[in-house]
Coordinates of C-alpha atoms in Angstrom, one line a residue:
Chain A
X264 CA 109.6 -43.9 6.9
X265 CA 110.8 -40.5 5.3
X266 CA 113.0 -42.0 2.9
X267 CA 109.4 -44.1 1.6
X268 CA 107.9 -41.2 0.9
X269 CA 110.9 -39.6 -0.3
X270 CA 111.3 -42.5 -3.0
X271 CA 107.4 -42.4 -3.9
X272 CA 108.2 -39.1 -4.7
X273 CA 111.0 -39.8 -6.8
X274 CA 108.2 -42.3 -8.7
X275 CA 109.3 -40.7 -11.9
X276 CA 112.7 -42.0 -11.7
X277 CA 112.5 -45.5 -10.5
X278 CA 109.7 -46.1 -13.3
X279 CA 112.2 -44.6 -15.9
X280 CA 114.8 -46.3 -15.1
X281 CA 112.7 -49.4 -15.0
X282 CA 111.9 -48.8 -18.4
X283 CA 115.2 -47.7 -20.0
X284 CA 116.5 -50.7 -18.1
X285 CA 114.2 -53.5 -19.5
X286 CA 114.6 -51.7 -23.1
X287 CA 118.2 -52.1 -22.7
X288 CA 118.0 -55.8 -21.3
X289 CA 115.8 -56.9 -24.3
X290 CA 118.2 -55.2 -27.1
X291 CA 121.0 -57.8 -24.8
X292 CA 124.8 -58.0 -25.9
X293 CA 125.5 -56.9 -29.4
X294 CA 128.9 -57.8 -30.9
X295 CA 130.1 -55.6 -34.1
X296 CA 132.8 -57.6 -35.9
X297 CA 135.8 -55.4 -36.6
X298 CA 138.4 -57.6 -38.0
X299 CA 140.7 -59.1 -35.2
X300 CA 138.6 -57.7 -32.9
X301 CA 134.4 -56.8 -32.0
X302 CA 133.0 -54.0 -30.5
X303 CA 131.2 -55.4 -27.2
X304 CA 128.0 -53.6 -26.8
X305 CA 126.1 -54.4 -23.7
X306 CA 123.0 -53.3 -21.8
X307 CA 124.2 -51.4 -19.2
X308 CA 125.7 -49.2 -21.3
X309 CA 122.7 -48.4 -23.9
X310 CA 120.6 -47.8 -20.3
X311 CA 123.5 -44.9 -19.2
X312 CA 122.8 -43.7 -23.0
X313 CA 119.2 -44.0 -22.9
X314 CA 118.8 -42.1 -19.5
X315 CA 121.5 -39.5 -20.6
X316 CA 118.9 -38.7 -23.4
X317 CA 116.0 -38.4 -21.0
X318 CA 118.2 -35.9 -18.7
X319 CA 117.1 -32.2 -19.0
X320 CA 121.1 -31.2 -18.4
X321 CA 121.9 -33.8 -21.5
X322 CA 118.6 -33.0 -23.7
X323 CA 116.9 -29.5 -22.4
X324 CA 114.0 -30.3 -25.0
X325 CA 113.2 -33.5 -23.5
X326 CA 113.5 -32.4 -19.5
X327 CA 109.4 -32.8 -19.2
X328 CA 109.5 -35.8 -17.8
X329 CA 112.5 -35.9 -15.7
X330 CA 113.4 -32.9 -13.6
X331 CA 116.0 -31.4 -11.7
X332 CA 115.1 -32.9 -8.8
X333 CA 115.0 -36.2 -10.6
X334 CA 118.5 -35.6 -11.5
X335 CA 119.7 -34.4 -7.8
X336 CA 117.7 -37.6 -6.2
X337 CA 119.7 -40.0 -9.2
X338 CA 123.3 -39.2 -7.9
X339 CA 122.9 -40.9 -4.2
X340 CA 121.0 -43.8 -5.6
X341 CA 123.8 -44.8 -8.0
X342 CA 125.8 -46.1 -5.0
X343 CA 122.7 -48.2 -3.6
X344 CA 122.4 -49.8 -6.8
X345 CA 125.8 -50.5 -7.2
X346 CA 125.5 -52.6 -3.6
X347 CA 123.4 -55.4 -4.7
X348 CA 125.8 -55.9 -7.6
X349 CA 128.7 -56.0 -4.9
X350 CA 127.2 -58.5 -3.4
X351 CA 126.7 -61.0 -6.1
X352 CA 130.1 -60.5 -6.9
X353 CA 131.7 -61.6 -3.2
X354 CA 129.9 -64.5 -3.7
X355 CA 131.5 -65.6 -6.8
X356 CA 134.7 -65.1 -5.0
X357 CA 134.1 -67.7 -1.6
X358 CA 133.4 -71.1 -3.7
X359 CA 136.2 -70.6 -5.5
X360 CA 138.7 -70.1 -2.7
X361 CA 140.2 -73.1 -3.2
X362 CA 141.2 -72.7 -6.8
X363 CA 142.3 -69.0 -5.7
X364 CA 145.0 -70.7 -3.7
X365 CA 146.4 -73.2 -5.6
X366 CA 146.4 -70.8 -8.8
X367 CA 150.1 -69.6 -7.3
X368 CA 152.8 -67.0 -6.7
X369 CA 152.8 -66.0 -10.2
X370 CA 148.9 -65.5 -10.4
X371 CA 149.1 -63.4 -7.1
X372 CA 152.2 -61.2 -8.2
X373 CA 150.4 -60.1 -11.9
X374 CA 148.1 -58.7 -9.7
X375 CA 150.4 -56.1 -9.2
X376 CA 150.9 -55.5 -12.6
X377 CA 147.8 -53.7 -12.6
X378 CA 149.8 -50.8 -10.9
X379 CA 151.3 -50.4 -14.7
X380 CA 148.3 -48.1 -15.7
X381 CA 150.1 -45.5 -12.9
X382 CA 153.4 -45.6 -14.5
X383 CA 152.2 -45.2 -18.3
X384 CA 148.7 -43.2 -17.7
X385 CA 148.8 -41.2 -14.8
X386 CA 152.0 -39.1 -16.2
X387 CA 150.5 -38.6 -19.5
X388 CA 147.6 -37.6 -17.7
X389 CA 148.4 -35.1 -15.0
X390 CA 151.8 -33.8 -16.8
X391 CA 151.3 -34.7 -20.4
X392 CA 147.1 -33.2 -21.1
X393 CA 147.0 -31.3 -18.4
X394 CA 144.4 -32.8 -16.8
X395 CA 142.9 -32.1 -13.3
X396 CA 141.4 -34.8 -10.8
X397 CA 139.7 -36.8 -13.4
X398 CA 143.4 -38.1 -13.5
X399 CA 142.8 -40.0 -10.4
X400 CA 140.1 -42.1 -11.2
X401 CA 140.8 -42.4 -15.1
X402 CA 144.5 -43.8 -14.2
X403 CA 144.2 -45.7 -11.1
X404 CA 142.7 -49.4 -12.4
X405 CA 141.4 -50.8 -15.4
X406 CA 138.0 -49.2 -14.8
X407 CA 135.9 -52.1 -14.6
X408 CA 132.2 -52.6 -12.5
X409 CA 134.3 -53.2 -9.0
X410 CA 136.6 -49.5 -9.3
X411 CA 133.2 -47.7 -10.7
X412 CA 132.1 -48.9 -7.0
X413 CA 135.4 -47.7 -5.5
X414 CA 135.1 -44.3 -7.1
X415 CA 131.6 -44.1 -6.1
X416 CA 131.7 -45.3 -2.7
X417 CA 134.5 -43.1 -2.2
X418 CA 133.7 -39.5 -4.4
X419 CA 130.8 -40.2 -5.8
X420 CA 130.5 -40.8 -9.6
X421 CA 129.4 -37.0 -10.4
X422 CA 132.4 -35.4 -8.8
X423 CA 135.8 -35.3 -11.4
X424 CA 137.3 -38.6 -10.4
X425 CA 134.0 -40.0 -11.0
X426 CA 134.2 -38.4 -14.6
X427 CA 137.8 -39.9 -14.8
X428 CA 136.5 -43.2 -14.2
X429 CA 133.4 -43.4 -15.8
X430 CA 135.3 -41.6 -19.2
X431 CA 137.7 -44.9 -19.2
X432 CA 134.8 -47.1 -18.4
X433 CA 133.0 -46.3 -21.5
X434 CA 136.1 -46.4 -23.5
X435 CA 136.7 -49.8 -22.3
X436 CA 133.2 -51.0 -22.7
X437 CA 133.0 -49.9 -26.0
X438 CA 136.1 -50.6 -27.2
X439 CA 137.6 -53.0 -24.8
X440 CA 137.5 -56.6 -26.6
X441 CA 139.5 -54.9 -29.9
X442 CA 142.1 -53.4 -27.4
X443 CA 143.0 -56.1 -26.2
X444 CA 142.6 -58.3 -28.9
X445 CA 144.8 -56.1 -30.6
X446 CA 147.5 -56.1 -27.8
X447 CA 147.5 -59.9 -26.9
X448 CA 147.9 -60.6 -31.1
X449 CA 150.8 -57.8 -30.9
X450 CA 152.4 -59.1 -27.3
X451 CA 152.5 -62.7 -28.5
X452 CA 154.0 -62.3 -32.2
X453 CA 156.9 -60.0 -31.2
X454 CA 157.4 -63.6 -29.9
X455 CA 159.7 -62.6 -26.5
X456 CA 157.2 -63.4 -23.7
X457 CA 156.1 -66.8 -22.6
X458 CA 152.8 -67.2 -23.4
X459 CA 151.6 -68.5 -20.3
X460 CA 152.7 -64.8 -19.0
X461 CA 150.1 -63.8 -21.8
X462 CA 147.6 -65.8 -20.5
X463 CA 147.4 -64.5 -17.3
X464 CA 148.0 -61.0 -18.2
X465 CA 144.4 -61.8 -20.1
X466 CA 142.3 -62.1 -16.3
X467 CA 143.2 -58.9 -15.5
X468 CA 140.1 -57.4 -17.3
X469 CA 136.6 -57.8 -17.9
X470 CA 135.0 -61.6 -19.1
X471 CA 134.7 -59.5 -22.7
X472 CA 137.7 -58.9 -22.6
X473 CA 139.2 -62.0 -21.4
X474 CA 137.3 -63.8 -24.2
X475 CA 139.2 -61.6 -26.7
X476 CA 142.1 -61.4 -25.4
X477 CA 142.7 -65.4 -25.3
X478 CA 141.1 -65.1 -28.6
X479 CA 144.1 -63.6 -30.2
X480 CA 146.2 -65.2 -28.0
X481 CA 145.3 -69.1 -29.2
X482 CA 145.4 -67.5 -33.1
X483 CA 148.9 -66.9 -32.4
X484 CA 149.7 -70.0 -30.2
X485 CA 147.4 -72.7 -30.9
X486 CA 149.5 -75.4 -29.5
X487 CA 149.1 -74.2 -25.6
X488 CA 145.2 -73.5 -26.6
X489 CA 143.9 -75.5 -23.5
X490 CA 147.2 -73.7 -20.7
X491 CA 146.0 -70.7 -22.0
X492 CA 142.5 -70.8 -21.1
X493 CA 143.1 -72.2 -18.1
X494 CA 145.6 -69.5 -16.6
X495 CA 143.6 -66.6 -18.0
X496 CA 140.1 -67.6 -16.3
X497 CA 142.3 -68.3 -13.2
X498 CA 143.8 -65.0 -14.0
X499 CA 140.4 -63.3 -14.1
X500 CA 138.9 -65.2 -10.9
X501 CA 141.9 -63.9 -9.1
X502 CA 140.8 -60.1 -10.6
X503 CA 137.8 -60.4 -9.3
X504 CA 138.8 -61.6 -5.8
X505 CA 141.7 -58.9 -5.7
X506 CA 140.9 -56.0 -7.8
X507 CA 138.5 -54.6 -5.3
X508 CA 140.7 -54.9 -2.4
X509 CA 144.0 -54.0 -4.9
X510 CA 142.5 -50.6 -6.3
X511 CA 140.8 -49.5 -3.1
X512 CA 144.0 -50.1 -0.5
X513 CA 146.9 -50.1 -2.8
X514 CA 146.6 -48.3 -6.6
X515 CA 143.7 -45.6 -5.6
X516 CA 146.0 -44.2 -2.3
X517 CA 149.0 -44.1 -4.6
X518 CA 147.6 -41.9 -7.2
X519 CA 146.1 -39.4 -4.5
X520 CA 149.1 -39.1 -3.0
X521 CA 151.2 -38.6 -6.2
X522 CA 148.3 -36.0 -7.3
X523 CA 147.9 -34.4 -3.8
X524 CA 152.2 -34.2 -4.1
X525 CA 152.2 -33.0 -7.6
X526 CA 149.5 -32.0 -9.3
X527 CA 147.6 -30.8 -6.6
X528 CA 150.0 -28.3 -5.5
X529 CA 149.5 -26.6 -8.9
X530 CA 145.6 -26.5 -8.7
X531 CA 146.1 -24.7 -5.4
X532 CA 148.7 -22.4 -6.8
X533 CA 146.3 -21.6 -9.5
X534 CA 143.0 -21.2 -7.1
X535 CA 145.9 -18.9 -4.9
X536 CA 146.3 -16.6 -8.1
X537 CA 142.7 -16.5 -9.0
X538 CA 142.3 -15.5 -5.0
X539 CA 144.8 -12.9 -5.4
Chain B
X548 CA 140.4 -27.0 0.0
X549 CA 139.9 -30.1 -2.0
X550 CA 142.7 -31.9 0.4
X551 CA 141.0 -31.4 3.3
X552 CA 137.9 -33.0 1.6
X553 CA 140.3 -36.2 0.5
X554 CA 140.8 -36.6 4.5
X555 CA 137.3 -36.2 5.5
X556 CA 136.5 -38.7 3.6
X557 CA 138.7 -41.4 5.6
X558 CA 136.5 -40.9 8.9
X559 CA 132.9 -43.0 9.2
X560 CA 129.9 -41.6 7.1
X561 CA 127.1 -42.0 10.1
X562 CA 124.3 -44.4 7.3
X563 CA 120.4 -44.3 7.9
X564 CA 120.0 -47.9 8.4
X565 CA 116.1 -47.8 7.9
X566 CA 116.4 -45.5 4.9
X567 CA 119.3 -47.9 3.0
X568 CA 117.0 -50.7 3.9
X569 CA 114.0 -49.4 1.8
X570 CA 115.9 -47.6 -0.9
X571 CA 117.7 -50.8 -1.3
X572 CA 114.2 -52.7 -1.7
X573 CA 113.5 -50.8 -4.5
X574 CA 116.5 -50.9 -6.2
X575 CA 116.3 -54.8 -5.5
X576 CA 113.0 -54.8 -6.7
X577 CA 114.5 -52.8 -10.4
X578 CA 117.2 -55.2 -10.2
X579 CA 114.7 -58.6 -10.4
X580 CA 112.7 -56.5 -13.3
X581 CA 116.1 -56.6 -15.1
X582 CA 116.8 -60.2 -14.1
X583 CA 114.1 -61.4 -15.1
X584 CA 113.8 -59.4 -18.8
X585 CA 117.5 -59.5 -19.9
X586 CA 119.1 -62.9 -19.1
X587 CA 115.3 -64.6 -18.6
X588 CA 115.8 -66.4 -15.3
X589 CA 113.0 -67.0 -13.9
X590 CA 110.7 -65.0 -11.5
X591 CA 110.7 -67.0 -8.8
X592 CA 114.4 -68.5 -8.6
X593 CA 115.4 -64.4 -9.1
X594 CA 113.7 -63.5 -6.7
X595 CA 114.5 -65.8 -3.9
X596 CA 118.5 -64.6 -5.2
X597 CA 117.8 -61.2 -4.8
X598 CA 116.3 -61.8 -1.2
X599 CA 120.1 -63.3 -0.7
X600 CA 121.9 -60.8 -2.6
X601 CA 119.7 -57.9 -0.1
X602 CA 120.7 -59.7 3.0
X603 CA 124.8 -59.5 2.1
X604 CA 124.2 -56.0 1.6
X605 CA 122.3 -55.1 4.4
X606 CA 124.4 -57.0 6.5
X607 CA 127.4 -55.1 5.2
X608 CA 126.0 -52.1 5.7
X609 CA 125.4 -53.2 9.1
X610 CA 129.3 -53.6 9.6
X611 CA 129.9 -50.0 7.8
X612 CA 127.5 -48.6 10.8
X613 CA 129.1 -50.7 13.6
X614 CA 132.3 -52.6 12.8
X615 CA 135.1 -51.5 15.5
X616 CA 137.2 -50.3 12.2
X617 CA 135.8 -48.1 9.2
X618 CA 135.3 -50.0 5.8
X619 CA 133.8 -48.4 2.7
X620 CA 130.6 -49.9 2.5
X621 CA 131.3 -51.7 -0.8
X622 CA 134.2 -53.6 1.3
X623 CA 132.1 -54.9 3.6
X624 CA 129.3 -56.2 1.3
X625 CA 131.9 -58.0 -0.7
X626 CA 133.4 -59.8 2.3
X627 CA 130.3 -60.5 3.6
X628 CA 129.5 -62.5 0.1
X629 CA 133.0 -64.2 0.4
X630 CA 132.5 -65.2 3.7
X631 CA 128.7 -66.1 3.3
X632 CA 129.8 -68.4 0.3
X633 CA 133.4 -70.2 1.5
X634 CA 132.8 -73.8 1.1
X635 CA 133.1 -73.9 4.8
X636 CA 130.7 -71.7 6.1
X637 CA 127.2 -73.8 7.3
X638 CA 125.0 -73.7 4.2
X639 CA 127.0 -72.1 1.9
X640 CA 126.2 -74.2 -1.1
X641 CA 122.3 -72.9 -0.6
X642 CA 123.3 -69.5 -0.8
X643 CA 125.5 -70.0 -3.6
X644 CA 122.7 -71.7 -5.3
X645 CA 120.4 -68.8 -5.0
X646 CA 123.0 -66.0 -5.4
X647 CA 124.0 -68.1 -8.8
X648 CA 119.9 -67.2 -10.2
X649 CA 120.9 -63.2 -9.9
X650 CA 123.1 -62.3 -13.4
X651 CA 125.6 -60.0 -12.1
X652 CA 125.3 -57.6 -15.6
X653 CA 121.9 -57.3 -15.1
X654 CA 122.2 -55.8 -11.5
X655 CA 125.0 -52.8 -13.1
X656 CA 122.3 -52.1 -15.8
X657 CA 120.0 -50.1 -13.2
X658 CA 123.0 -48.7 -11.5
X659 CA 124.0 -47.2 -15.0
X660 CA 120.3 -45.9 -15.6
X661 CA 120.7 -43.6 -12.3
X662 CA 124.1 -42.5 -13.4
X663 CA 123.0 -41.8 -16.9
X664 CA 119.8 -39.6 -15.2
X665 CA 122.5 -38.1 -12.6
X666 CA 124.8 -36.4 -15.0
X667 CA 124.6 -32.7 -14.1
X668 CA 126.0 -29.6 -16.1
X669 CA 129.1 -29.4 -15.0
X670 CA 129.7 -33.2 -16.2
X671 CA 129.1 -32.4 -19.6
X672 CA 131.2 -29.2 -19.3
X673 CA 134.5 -31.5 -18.2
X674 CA 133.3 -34.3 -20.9
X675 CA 133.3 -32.0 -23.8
X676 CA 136.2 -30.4 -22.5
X677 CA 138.7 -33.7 -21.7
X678 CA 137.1 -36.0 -24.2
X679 CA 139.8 -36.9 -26.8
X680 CA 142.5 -36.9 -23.5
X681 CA 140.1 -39.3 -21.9
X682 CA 140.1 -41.6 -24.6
X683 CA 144.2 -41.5 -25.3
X684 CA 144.5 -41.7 -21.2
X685 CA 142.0 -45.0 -21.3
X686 CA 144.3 -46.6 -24.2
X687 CA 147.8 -46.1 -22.1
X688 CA 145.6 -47.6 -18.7
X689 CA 144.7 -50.6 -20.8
X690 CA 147.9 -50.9 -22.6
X691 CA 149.4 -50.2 -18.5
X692 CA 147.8 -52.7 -16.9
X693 CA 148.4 -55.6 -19.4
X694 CA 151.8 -55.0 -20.0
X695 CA 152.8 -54.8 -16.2
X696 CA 150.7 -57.7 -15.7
X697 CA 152.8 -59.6 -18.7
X698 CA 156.5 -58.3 -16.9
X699 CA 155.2 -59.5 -13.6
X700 CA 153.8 -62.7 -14.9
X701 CA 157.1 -63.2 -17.2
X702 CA 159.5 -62.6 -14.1
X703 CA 157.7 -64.6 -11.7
X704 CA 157.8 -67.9 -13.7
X705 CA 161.6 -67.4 -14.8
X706 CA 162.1 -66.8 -11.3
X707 CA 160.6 -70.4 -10.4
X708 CA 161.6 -71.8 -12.9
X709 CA 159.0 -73.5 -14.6

């Protein structure tokens, strides 16, 4: 019963984030048309904006209401609140099993494409900027809700690789949909790949971005509109049944062990000299 | 020293069942407020989905505590809403029925409330500092990810033919 009266104390925070929440749930999901493409704007991100401006490290004016204890008692609770979520995700996976199977070799394998980010990103990243462990969790998936929880679960979304991961979340949240609008519109008029390829390659993000992605996609091919929607939502079921399971066992290990080979030598050189 | 943290972090966190149990009542209880203001489901139906979506994770954490092998938590709870919901599990359709009344966006908009109240000095040190590398790092991840999804995809059917 300590953590009750630990959390009445904390009364502060759970009533702000109540509010900032329900604030952000009436506003809804905004869509700014930008040409090919629209900037996605949804609640959960004016709530991280809206509680960012109420934090005294953020805003020192406005740190009357919320404290640093507040602040201290916020970083823990992230990862509860992230587990009710998990949960209503697994079960959008276990009625769709069926479909999951049939969808195919194919399907399964562009999983695995996923690992691209480590080839492109991660050397830009660690070699190319310079950049320290942030590298991990900005390079290692897409980003989405699922490898927020990953990074969470797993370093907590405060410590550097939760700073990797939630920079490239907010990126893709915001800007998302015109990316890869613009890439699907780009991919499918150098005319090379098959367009069912495309399609798939469109599941691998969130439903936002799906939406655009096909978007483009059926601009450029409108004869395969209906294969192309099919294979992308099968696509993205398939991203939400794997993606967890493909980031936490197989993309996140590779890129701490390339960083812990690499990279991480150097920090420990550099904390060596800083020693000496 | 950061290494040896990486490793640590493999072995079983020891959870406070009782304390996860009532700080996840609350945060279920933030979670309906948004259910029920954002995407308007109803009280009642959200509700009886987020008693649903609370069991999975309690009985994940459950299987953190005491499963013979160590999952992170969030592994657990997701397998415990797969296997709750197969078509072949004993009354799955019900749960699916209730779990269906809890929108899933609405549940991360709390979660990012508490992130955006957690961010502490040192955050907005490394944000101001790797901001423009961020955002050139996040275009080559999306750019990454769909273009080795495409090559995969592309092989794959030239390989079967079809």
């Amino acid at each position: 019963m300590n953590a009750l009266r630990g959390q009445m104390g904390l009364w502060k925070l759970h009533l702000a984030v109540i509010i900032i929440g329900a604030i952000a749930e009436l506003i809804g999901i905004r869509k700014i048309p930008l040409g090919i493409g629209a900037i996605l704007l949804l609640p959960l991100l004016y709530a991280f904006i809206m509680a960012a401006l109420m934090n005294p490290n953020v805003m020192p004016k406005f740190g009357k209401f919320i404290g640093e204890k507040e602040v201290k008692a916020a970083s823990p609770l992230i990862v509860i609140a992230i587990m009710p979520f998990i949960a209503k995700f697994g079960t959008t996976i276990g009625p769709a099993i069926e479909t999951i199977i049939e969808a195919g070799p194919a399907l399964l394998l562009q999983e695995l494409g996923n690992l691209g980010t480590i080839v492109l990103a991660f050397p830009l990243a660690v070699w190319g900027l310079k950049m320290g462990r942030e590298a991990i969790g900005a390079t290692f998936s897409i980003a989405r809700e699922p490898n927020l929880a990953i990074i969470a679960d797993r370093y907590t979304l405060k410590s550097p690789e939760g700073a990797g991961v939630m920079g490239v979340y907010v990126i893709g949240t915001l800007f998302g949909t015109f990316i890869f609008a613009i890439l699907a519109s780009l991919f499918a008029s150098i005319d090379v790949f098959d367009p069912r390829a495309l399609a798939m390659a469109c599941g691998i993000g969130s439903g936002s971005m799906m939406a655009a992605c096909t978007g483009a996609l059926t601009e450029v091919v409108p004869t395969m509109k209906d294969e192309i929607l099919a294979l992308a939502g099968a696509s993205n079921l398939l991203t939400y049944a794997t993606g967890l399971y493909a980031g936490l066992f197989i993309a996140l290990p590779i890129v701490e062990k390339l960083y812990n080979a690499t990279a991480g030598k150097r920090d420990l050189a550099a904390a060596d000299n800083k020693g000496a | 020293m950061s290494d040896s943290v990486v490793a640590k972090e493999t072995t079983r966190p020891k959870i406070d069942l009782v304390d996860h149990a009532i700080v996840l009542i609350i945060v279920c209880l933030v979670g309906l407020v948004m259910n029920t203001v954002g995407p308007a489901i109803p009280l009642m139906d959200g509700f009886m989905g987020m008693i649903v979506i609370y069991l999975i994770s309690m009985a994940g954490l459950i299987l953190t505590r005491f499963a013979p092998f160590y999952l992170p938590s969030v592994a657990w709870i997701s397998l415990v809403g797969i296997v709750a919901t197969l078509p072949w599990t004993p009354g799955s359709e019900w749960i699916v029925a209730q779990a269906k009344s809890v929108n899933f966006l609405a549940l991360a908009t709390p979660a990012l409330a508490y992130a955006g109240f957690a961010i502490a000095k040192k955050e907005i040190e490394v944000a101001k500092h790797s901001g423009w590398k961020l955002a050139l790092v996040a275009c080559l991840v999306f750019l990454g990810t769909y273009a080795g999804s495409v090559l995969v995809a592309e092989a794959i059917l030239k390989l079967q033919g079809i």
